[in-house]
PDB file of C-alpha atoms in Angstrom:
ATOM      1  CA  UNK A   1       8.632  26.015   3.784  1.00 46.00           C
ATOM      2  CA  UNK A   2       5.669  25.574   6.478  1.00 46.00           C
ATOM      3  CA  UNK A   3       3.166  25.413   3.808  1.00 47.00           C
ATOM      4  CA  UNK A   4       5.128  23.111   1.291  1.00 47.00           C
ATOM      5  CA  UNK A   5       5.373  20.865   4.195  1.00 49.00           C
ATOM      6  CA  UNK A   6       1.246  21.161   4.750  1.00 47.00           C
ATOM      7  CA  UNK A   7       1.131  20.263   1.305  1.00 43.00           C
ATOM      8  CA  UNK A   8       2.948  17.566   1.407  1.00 46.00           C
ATOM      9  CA  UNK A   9       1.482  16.120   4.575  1.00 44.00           C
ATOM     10  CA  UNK A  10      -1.716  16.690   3.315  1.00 44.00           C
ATOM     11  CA  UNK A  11      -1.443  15.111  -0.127  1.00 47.00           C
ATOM     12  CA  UNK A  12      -0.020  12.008   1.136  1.00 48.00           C
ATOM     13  CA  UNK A  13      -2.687  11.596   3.990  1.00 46.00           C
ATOM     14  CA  UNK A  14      -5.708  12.457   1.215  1.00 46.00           C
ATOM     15  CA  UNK A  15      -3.997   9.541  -1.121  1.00 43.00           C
ATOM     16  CA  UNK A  16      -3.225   7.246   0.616  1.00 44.00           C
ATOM     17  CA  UNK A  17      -6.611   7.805   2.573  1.00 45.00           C
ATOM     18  CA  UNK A  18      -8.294   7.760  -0.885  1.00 43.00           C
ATOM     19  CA  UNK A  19      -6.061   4.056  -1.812  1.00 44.00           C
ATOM     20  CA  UNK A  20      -6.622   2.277   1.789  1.00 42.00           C
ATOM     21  CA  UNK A  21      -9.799   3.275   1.958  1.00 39.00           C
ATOM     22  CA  UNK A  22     -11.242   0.660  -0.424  1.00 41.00           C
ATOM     23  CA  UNK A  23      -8.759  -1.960  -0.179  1.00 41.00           C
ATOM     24  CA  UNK A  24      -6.039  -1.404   2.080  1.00 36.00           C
ATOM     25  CA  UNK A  25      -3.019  -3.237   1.297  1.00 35.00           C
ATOM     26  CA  UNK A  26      -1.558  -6.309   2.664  1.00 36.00           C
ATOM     27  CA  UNK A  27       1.760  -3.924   1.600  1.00 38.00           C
ATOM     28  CA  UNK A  28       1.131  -0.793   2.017  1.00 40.00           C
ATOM     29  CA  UNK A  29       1.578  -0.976   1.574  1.00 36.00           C
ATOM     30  CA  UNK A  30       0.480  -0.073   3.949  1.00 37.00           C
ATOM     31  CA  UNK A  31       2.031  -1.875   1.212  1.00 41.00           C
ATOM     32  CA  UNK A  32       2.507  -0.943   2.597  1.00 41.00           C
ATOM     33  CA  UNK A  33       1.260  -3.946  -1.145  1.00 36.00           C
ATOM     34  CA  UNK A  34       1.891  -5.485  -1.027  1.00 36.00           C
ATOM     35  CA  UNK A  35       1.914  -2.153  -3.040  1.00 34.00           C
ATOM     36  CA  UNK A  36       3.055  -6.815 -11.777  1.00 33.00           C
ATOM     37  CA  UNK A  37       6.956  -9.092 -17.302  1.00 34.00           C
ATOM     38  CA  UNK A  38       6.529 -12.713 -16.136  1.00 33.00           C
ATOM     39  CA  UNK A  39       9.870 -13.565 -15.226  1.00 31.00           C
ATOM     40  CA  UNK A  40      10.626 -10.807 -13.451  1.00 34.00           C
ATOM     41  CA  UNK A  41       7.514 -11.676 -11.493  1.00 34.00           C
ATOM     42  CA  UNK A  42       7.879 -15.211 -10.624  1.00 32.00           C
ATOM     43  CA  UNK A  43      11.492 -14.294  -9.248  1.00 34.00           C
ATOM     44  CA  UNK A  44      10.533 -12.031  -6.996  1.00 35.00           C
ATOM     45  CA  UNK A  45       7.500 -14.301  -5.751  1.00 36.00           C
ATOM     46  CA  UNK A  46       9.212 -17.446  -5.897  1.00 36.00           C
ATOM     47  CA  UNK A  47      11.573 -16.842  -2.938  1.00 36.00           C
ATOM     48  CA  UNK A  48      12.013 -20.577  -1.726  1.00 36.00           C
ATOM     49  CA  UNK A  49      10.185 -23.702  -1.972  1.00 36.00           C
ATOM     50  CA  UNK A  50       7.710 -23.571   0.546  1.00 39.00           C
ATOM     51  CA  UNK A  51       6.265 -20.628  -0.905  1.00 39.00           C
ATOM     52  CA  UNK A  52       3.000 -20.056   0.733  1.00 46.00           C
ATOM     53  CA  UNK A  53      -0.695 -20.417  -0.688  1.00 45.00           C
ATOM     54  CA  UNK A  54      -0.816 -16.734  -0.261  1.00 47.00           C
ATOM     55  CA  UNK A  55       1.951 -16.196  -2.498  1.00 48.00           C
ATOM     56  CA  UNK A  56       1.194 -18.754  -4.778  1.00 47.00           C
ATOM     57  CA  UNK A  57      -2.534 -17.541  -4.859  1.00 46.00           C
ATOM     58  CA  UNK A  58      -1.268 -13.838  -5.334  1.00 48.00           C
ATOM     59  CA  UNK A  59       1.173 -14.468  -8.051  1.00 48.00           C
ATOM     60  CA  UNK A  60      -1.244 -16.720 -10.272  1.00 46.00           C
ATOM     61  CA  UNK A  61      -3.634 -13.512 -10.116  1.00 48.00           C
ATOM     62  CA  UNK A  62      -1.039 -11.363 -11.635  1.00 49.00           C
ATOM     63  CA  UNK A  63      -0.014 -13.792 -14.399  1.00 44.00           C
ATOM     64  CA  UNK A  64      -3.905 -13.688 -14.987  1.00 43.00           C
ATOM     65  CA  UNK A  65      -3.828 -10.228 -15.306  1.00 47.00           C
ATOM     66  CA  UNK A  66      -0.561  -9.363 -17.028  1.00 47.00           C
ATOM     67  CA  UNK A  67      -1.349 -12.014 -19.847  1.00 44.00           C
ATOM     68  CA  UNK A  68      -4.341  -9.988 -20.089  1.00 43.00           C
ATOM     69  CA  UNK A  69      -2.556  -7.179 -21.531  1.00 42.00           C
ATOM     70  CA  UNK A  70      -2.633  -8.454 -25.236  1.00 38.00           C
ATOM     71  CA  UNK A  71      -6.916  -9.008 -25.238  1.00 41.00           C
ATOM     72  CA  UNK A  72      -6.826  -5.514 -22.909  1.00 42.00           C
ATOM     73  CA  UNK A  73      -4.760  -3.494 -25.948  1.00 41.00           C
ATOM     74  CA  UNK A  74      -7.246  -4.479 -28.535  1.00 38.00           C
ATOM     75  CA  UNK A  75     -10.146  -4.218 -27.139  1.00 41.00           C
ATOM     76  CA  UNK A  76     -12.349  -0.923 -27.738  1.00 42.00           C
ATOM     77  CA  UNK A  77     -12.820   1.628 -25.024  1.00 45.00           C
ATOM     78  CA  UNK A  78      -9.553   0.870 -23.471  1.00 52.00           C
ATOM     79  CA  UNK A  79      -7.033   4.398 -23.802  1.00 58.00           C
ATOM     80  CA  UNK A  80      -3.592   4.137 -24.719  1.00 58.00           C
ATOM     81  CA  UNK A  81      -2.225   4.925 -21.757  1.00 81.00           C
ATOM     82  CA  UNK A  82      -4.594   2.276 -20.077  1.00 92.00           C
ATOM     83  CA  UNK A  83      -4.773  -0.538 -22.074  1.00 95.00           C
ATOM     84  CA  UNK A  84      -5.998  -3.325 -18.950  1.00 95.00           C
ATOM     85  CA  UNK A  85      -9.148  -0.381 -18.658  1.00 96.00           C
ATOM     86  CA  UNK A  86     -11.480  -2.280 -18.982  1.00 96.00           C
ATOM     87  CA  UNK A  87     -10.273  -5.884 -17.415  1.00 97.00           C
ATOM     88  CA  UNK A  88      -9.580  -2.889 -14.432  1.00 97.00           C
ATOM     89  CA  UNK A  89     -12.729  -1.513 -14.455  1.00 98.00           C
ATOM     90  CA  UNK A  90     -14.520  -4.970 -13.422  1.00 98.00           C
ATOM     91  CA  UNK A  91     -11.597  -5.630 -11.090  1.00 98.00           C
ATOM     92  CA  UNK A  92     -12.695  -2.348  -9.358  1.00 97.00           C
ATOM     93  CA  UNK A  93     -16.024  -3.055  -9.052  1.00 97.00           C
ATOM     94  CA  UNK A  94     -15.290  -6.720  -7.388  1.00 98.00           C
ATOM     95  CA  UNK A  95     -13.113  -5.103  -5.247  1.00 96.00           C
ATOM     96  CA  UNK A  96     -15.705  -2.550  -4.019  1.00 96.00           C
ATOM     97  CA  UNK A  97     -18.427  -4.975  -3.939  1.00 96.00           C
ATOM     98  CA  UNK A  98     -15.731  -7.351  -1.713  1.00 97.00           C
ATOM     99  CA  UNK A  99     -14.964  -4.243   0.574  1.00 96.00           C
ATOM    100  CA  UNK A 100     -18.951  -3.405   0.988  1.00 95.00           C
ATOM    101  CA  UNK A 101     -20.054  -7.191   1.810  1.00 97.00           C
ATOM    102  CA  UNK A 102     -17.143  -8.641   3.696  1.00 97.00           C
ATOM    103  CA  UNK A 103     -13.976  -6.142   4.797  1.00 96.00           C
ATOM    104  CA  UNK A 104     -16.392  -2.759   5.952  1.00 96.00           C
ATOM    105  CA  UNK A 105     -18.394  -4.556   8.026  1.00 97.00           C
ATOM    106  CA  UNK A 106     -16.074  -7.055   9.803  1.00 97.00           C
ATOM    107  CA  UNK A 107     -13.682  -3.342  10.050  1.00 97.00           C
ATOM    108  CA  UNK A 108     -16.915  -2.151  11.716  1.00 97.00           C
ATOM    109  CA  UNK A 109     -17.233  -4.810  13.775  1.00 98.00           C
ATOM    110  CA  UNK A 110     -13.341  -4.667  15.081  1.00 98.00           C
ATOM    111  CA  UNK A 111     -13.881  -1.004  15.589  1.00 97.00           C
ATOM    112  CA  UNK A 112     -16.991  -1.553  18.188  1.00 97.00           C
ATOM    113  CA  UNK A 113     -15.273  -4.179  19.754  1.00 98.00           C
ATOM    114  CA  UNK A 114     -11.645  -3.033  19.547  1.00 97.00           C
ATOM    115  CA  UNK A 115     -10.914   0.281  21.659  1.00 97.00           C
ATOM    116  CA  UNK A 116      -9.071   3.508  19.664  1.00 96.00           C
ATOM    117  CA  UNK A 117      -5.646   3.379  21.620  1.00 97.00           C
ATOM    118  CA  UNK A 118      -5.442  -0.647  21.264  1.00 97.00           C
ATOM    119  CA  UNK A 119      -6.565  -0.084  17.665  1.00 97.00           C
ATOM    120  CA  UNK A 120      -3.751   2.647  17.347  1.00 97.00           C
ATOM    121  CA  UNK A 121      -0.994  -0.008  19.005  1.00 97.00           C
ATOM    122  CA  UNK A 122      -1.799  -2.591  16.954  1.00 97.00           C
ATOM    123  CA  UNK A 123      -0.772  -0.013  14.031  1.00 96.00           C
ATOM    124  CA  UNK A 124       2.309   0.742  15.422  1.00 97.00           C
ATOM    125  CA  UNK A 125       3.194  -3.375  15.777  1.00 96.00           C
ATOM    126  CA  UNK A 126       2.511  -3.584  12.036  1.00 95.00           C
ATOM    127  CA  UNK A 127       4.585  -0.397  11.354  1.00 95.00           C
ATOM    128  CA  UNK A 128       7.730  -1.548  13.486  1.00 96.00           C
ATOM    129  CA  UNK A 129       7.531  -4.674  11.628  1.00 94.00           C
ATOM    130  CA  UNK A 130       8.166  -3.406   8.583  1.00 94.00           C
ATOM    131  CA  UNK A 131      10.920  -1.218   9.958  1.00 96.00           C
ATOM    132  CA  UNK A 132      13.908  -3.309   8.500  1.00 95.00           C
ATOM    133  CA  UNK A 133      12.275  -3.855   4.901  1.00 95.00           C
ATOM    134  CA  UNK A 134      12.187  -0.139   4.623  1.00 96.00           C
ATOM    135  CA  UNK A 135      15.632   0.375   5.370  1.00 96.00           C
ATOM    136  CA  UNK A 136      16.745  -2.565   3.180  1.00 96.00           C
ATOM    137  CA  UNK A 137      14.810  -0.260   0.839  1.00 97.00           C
ATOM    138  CA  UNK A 138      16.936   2.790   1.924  1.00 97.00           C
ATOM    139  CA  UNK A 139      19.757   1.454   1.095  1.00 98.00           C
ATOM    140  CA  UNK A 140      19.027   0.178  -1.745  1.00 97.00           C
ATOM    141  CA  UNK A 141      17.819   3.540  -3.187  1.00 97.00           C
ATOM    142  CA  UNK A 142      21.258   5.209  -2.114  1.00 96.00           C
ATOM    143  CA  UNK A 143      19.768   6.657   1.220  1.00 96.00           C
ATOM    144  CA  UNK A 144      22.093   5.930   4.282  1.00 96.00           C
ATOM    145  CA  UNK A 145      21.114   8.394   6.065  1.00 96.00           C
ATOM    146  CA  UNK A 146      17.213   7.218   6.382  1.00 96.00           C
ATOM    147  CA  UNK A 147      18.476   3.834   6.527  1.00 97.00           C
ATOM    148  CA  UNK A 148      20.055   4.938   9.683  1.00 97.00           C
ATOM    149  CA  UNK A 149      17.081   6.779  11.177  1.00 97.00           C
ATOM    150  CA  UNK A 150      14.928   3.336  10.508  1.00 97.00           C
ATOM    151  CA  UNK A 151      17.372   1.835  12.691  1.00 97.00           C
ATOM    152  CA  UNK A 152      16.912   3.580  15.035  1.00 97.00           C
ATOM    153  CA  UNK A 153      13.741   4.118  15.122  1.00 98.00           C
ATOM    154  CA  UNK A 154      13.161  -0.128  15.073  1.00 97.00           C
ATOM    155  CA  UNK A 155      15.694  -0.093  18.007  1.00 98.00           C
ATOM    156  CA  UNK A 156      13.881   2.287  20.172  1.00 98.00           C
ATOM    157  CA  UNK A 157      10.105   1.376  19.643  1.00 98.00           C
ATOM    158  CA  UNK A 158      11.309  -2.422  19.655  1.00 97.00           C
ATOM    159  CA  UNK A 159      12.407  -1.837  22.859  1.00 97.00           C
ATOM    160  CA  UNK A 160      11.157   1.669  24.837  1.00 97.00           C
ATOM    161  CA  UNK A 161       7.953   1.150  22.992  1.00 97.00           C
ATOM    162  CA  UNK A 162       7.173  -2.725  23.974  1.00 96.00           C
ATOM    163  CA  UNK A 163       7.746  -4.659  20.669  1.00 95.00           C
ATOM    164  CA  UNK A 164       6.133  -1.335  18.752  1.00 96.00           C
ATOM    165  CA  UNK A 165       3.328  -0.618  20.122  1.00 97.00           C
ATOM    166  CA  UNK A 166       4.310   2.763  21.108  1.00 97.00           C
ATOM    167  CA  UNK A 167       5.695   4.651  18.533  1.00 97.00           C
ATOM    168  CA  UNK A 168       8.338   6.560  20.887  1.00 98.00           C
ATOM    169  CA  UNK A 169      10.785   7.159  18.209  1.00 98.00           C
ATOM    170  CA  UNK A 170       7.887   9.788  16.675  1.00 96.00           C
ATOM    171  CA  UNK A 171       7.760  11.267  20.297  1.00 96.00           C
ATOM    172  CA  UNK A 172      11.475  11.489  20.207  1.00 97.00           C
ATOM    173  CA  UNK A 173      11.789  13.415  17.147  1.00 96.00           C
ATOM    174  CA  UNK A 174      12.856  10.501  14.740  1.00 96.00           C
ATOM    175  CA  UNK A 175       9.845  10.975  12.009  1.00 94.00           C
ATOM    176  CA  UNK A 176       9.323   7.684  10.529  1.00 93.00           C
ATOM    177  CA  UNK A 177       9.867   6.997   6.871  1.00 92.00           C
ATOM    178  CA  UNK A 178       7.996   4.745   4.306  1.00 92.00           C
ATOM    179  CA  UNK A 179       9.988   2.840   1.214  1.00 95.00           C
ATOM    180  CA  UNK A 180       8.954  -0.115  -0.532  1.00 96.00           C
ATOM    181  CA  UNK A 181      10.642  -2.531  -3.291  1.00 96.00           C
ATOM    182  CA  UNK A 182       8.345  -0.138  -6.062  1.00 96.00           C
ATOM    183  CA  UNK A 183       9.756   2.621  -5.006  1.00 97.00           C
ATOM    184  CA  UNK A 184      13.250   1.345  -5.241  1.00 97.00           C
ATOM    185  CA  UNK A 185      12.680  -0.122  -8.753  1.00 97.00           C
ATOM    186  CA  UNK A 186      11.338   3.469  -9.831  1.00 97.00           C
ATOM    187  CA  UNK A 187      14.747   5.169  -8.340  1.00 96.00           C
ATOM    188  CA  UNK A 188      16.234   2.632 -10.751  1.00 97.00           C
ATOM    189  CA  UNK A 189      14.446   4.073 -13.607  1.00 96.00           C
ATOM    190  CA  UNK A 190      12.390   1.156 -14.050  1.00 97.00           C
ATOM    191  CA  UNK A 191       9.352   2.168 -15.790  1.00 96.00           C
ATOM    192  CA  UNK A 192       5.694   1.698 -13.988  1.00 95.00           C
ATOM    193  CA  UNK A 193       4.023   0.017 -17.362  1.00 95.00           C
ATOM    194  CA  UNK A 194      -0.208   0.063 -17.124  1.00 96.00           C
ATOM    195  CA  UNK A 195      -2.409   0.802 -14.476  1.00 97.00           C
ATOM    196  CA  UNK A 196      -3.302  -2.571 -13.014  1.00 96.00           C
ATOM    197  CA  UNK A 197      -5.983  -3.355 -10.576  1.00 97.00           C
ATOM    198  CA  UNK A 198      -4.993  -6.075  -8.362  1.00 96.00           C
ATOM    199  CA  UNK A 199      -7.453  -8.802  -6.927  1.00 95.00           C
ATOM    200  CA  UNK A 200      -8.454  -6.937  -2.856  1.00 91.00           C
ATOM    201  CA  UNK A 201      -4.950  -5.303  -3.232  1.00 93.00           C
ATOM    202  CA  UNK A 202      -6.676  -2.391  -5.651  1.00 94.00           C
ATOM    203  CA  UNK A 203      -4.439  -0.204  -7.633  1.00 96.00           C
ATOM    204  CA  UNK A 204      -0.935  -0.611  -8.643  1.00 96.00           C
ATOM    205  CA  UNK A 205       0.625  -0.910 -12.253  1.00 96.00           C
ATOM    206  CA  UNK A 206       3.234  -3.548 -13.182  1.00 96.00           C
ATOM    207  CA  UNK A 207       6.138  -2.209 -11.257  1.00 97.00           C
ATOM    208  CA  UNK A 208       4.174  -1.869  -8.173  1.00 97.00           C
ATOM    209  CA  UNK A 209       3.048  -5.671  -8.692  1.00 95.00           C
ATOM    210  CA  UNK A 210       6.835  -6.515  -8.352  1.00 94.00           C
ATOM    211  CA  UNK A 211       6.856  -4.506  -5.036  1.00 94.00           C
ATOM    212  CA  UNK A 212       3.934  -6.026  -3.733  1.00 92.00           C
ATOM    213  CA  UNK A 213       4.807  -9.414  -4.292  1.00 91.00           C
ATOM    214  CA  UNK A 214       8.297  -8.741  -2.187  1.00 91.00           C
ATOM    215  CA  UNK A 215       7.034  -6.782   0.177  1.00 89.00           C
ATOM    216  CA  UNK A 216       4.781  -9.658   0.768  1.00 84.00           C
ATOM    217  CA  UNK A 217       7.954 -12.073   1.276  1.00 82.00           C
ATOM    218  CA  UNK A 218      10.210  -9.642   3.129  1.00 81.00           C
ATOM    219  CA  UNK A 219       8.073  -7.009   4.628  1.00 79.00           C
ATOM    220  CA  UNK A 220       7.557  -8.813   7.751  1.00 75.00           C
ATOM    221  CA  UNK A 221       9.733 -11.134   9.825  1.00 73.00           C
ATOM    222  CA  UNK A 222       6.976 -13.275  10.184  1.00 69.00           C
ATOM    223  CA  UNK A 223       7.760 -16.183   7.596  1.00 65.00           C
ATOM    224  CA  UNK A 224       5.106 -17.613   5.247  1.00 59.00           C
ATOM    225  CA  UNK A 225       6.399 -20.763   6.370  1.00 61.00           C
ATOM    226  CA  UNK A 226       4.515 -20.597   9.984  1.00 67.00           C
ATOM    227  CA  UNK A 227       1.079 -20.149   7.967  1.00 71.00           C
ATOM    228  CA  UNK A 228      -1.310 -19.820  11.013  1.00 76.00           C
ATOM    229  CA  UNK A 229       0.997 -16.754  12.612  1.00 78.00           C
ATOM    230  CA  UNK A 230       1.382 -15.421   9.302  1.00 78.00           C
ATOM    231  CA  UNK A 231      -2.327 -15.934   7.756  1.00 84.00           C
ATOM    232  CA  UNK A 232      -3.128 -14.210  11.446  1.00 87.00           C
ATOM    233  CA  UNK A 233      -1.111 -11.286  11.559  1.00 88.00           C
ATOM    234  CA  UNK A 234      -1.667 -10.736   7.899  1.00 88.00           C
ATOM    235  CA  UNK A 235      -5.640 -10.678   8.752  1.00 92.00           C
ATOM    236  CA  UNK A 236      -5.535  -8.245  11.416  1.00 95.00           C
ATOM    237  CA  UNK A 237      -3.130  -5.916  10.006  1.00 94.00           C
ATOM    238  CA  UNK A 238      -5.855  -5.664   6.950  1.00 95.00           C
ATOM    239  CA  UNK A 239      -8.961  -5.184   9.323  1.00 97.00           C
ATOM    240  CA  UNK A 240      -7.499  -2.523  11.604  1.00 97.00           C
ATOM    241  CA  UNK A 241      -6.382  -0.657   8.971  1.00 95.00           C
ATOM    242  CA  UNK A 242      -9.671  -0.574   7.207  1.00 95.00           C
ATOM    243  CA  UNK A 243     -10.601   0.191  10.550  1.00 96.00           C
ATOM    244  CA  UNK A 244      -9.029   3.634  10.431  1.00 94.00           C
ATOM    245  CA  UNK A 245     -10.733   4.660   7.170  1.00 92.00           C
ATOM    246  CA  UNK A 246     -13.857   3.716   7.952  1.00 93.00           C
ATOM    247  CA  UNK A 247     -16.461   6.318   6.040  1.00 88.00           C
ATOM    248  CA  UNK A 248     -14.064   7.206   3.379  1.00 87.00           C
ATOM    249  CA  UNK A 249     -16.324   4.731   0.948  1.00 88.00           C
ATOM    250  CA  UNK A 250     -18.607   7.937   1.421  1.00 89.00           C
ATOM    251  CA  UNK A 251     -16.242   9.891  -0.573  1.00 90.00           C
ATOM    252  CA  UNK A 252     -15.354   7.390  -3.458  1.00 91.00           C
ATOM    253  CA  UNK A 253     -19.784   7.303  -3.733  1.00 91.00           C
ATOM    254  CA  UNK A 254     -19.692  10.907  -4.323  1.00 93.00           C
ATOM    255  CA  UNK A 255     -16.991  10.639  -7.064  1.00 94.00           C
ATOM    256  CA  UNK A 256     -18.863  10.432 -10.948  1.00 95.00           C
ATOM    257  CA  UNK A 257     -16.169   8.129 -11.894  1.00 96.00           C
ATOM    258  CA  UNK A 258     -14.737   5.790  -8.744  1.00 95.00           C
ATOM    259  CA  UNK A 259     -12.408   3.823 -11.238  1.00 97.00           C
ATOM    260  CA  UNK A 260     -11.073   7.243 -12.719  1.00 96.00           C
ATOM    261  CA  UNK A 261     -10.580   8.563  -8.910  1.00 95.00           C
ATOM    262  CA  UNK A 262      -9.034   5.851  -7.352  1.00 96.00           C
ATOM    263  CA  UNK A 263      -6.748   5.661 -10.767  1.00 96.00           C
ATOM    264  CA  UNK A 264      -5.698   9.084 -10.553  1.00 95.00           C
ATOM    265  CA  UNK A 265      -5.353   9.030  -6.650  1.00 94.00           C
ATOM    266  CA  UNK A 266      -2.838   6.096  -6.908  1.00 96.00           C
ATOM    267  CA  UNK A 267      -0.608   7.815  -9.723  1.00 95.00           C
ATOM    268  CA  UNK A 268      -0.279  10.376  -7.692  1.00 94.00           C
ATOM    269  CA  UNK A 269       0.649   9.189  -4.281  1.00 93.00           C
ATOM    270  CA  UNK A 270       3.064   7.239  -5.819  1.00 94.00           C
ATOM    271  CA  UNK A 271       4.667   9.905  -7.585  1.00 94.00           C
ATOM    272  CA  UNK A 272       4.827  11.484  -4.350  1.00 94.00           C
ATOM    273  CA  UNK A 273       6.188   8.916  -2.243  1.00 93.00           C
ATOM    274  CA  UNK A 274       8.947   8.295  -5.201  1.00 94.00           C
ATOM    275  CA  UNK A 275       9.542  12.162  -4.680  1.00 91.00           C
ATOM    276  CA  UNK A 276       9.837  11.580  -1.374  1.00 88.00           C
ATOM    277  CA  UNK A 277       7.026  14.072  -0.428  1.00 79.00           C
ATOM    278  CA  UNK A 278       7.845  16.554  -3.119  1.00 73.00           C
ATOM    279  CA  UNK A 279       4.474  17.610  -4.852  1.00 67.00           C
ATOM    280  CA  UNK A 280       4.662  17.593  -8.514  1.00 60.00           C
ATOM    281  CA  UNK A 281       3.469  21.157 -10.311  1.00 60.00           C
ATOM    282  CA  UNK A 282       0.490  19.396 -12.017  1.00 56.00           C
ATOM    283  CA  UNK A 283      -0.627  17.932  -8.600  1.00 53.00           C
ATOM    284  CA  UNK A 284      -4.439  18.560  -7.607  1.00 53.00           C
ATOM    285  CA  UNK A 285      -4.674  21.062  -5.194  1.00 42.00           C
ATOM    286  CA  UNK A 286      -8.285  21.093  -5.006  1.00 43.00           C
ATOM    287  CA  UNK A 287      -7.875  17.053  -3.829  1.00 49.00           C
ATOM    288  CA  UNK A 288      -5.321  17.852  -1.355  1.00 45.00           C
ATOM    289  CA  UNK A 289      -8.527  19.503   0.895  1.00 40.00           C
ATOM    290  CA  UNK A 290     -10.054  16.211   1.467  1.00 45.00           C
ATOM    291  CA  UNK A 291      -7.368  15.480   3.882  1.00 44.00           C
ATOM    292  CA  UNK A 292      -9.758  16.761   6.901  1.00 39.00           C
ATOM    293  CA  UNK A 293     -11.956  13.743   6.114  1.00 40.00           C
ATOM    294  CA  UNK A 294      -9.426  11.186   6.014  1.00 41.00           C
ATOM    295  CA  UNK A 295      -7.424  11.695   9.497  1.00 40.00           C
ATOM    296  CA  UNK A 296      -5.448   9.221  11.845  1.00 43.00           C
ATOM    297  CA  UNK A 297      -7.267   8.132  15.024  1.00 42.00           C
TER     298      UNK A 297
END
């Protein structure tokens, strides 16, 4: 069972290292992106209406995309079980470019300036945040129990840890958990549909899109009504966590094909973190050793 759980640990760290490391999510997420037909869409982005830019912004670029789909399909050189390849491929590369001129060095610039333990609080704040959208999530996907433990653990670090900035519920014992509105739609048997490459959000597929787009509305008590705390918060939370993966654009340099790696990476953590952990048979082992280059501070 110890080295399962290795496995497991190890996996998700080396995915998700291998995801944020380029573009971290405004999700996330995490997710956690924010992490994508139509209708669906525009419901779940459309939550009042004073939507924000943000949203507005976000959910234009996946119409974009997802009426894409049609030109993608027919166009040569895209495989059948990625028919957006090659609108994704040049979505990649803007995102990489974007992440190499603008987000890597202002992340390096935060890091000089911004000590490790501060850097490390201000991760926890983000985290406790999104405490009650993943137990919305919990229950949602038939999980009281979890939904419990996120309860707690928002109770105690909202409180013994200072708003979250100390993760005490970890130090208690109460490991924390990570669901999003993707995952729950997946649980529901909704199917993922093509890889999609999101504008600075990076991989997802047309599920995700949904998630990302609701985890953008609900994953933080922070309204997008108050636009200057939100636009803020929503800044730092994407520089400090660049922050932590700073170097792991080494690793996606190495790679012959970056699109094909960080395509493959993101299929797989999610199938993970759907799993809940559980390591599917035709998993990469060989991948799971880059974990020792993509740890915590």
């Amino acid at each position: 069972m110890a080295g399962t759980d290795h496995v497991k640990v190890v996996r998700e760290r080396e995915l998700a290292g291998a995801n944020n490391g380029i573009m971290p999510a405004l999700r996330n997420a995490s997710g956690d992106v924010p992490g994508s037909c139509l209708t669906p869409l525009k419901a779940a982005c459309m939550t009042s209406t004073r939507i924000s830019t943000m949203q507005r912004t976000f959910c234009c670029c996946l119409v974009v995309c997802l009426l894409a789909t049609t030109a993608g399909c027919a166009t040569n050189g895209a495989s059948h079980d990625d028919p957006l390849e090659n609108y994704n491929r040049a979505m990649t590369r803007f995102n990489i470019q974007f992440d190499e001129w603008v987000l890597a060095p202002t992340a390096r610039g935060y890091r000089r300036v911004v000590p490790g333990p501060v850097r490390g609080g201000i991760g926890n704040f983000f985290r406790n945040l999104r405490e009650p959208y993943v137990m919305v999530n919990d229950l949602l996907q038939g999980k009281p129990g979890a939904a419990g433990r996120d309860v707690g653990r928002f109770i105690i670090n909202t409180t013994l840890g200072i708003a979250g900035f100390a993760d005490v519920a970890t130090d208690l014992g109460i490991e924390r958990n990570d669901e999003d509105f993707g995952q729950t739609l997946a649980v529901w048997r909704v199917p993922p549909g093509p890889h999609l490459v999101l504008p600075l959000f990076g991989p997802s597929n047309i599920r995700d899109g949904v998630g990302v787009a609701t985890g953008l509305t609900y994953g933080s008590p922070i309204r997008p009504e108050d636009s200057d705390a939100h636009l803020g918060l929503s800044t730092l939370r994407v520089i400090n966590t660049r922050a932590r993966f700073l170097g792991t654009e080494k690793m996606l340099a190495l790679q012959p094909d970056p699109y094909l790696f960080l395509r493959e990476s993101y299929r797989q953590r999610r199938e993970i973190q759907i799993r809940d952990g559980v390591v599917p048979d035709d998993a990469d082992t060989e991948d799971m050793l880059l974990d020792e280059l993509l740890q915590d501070d």
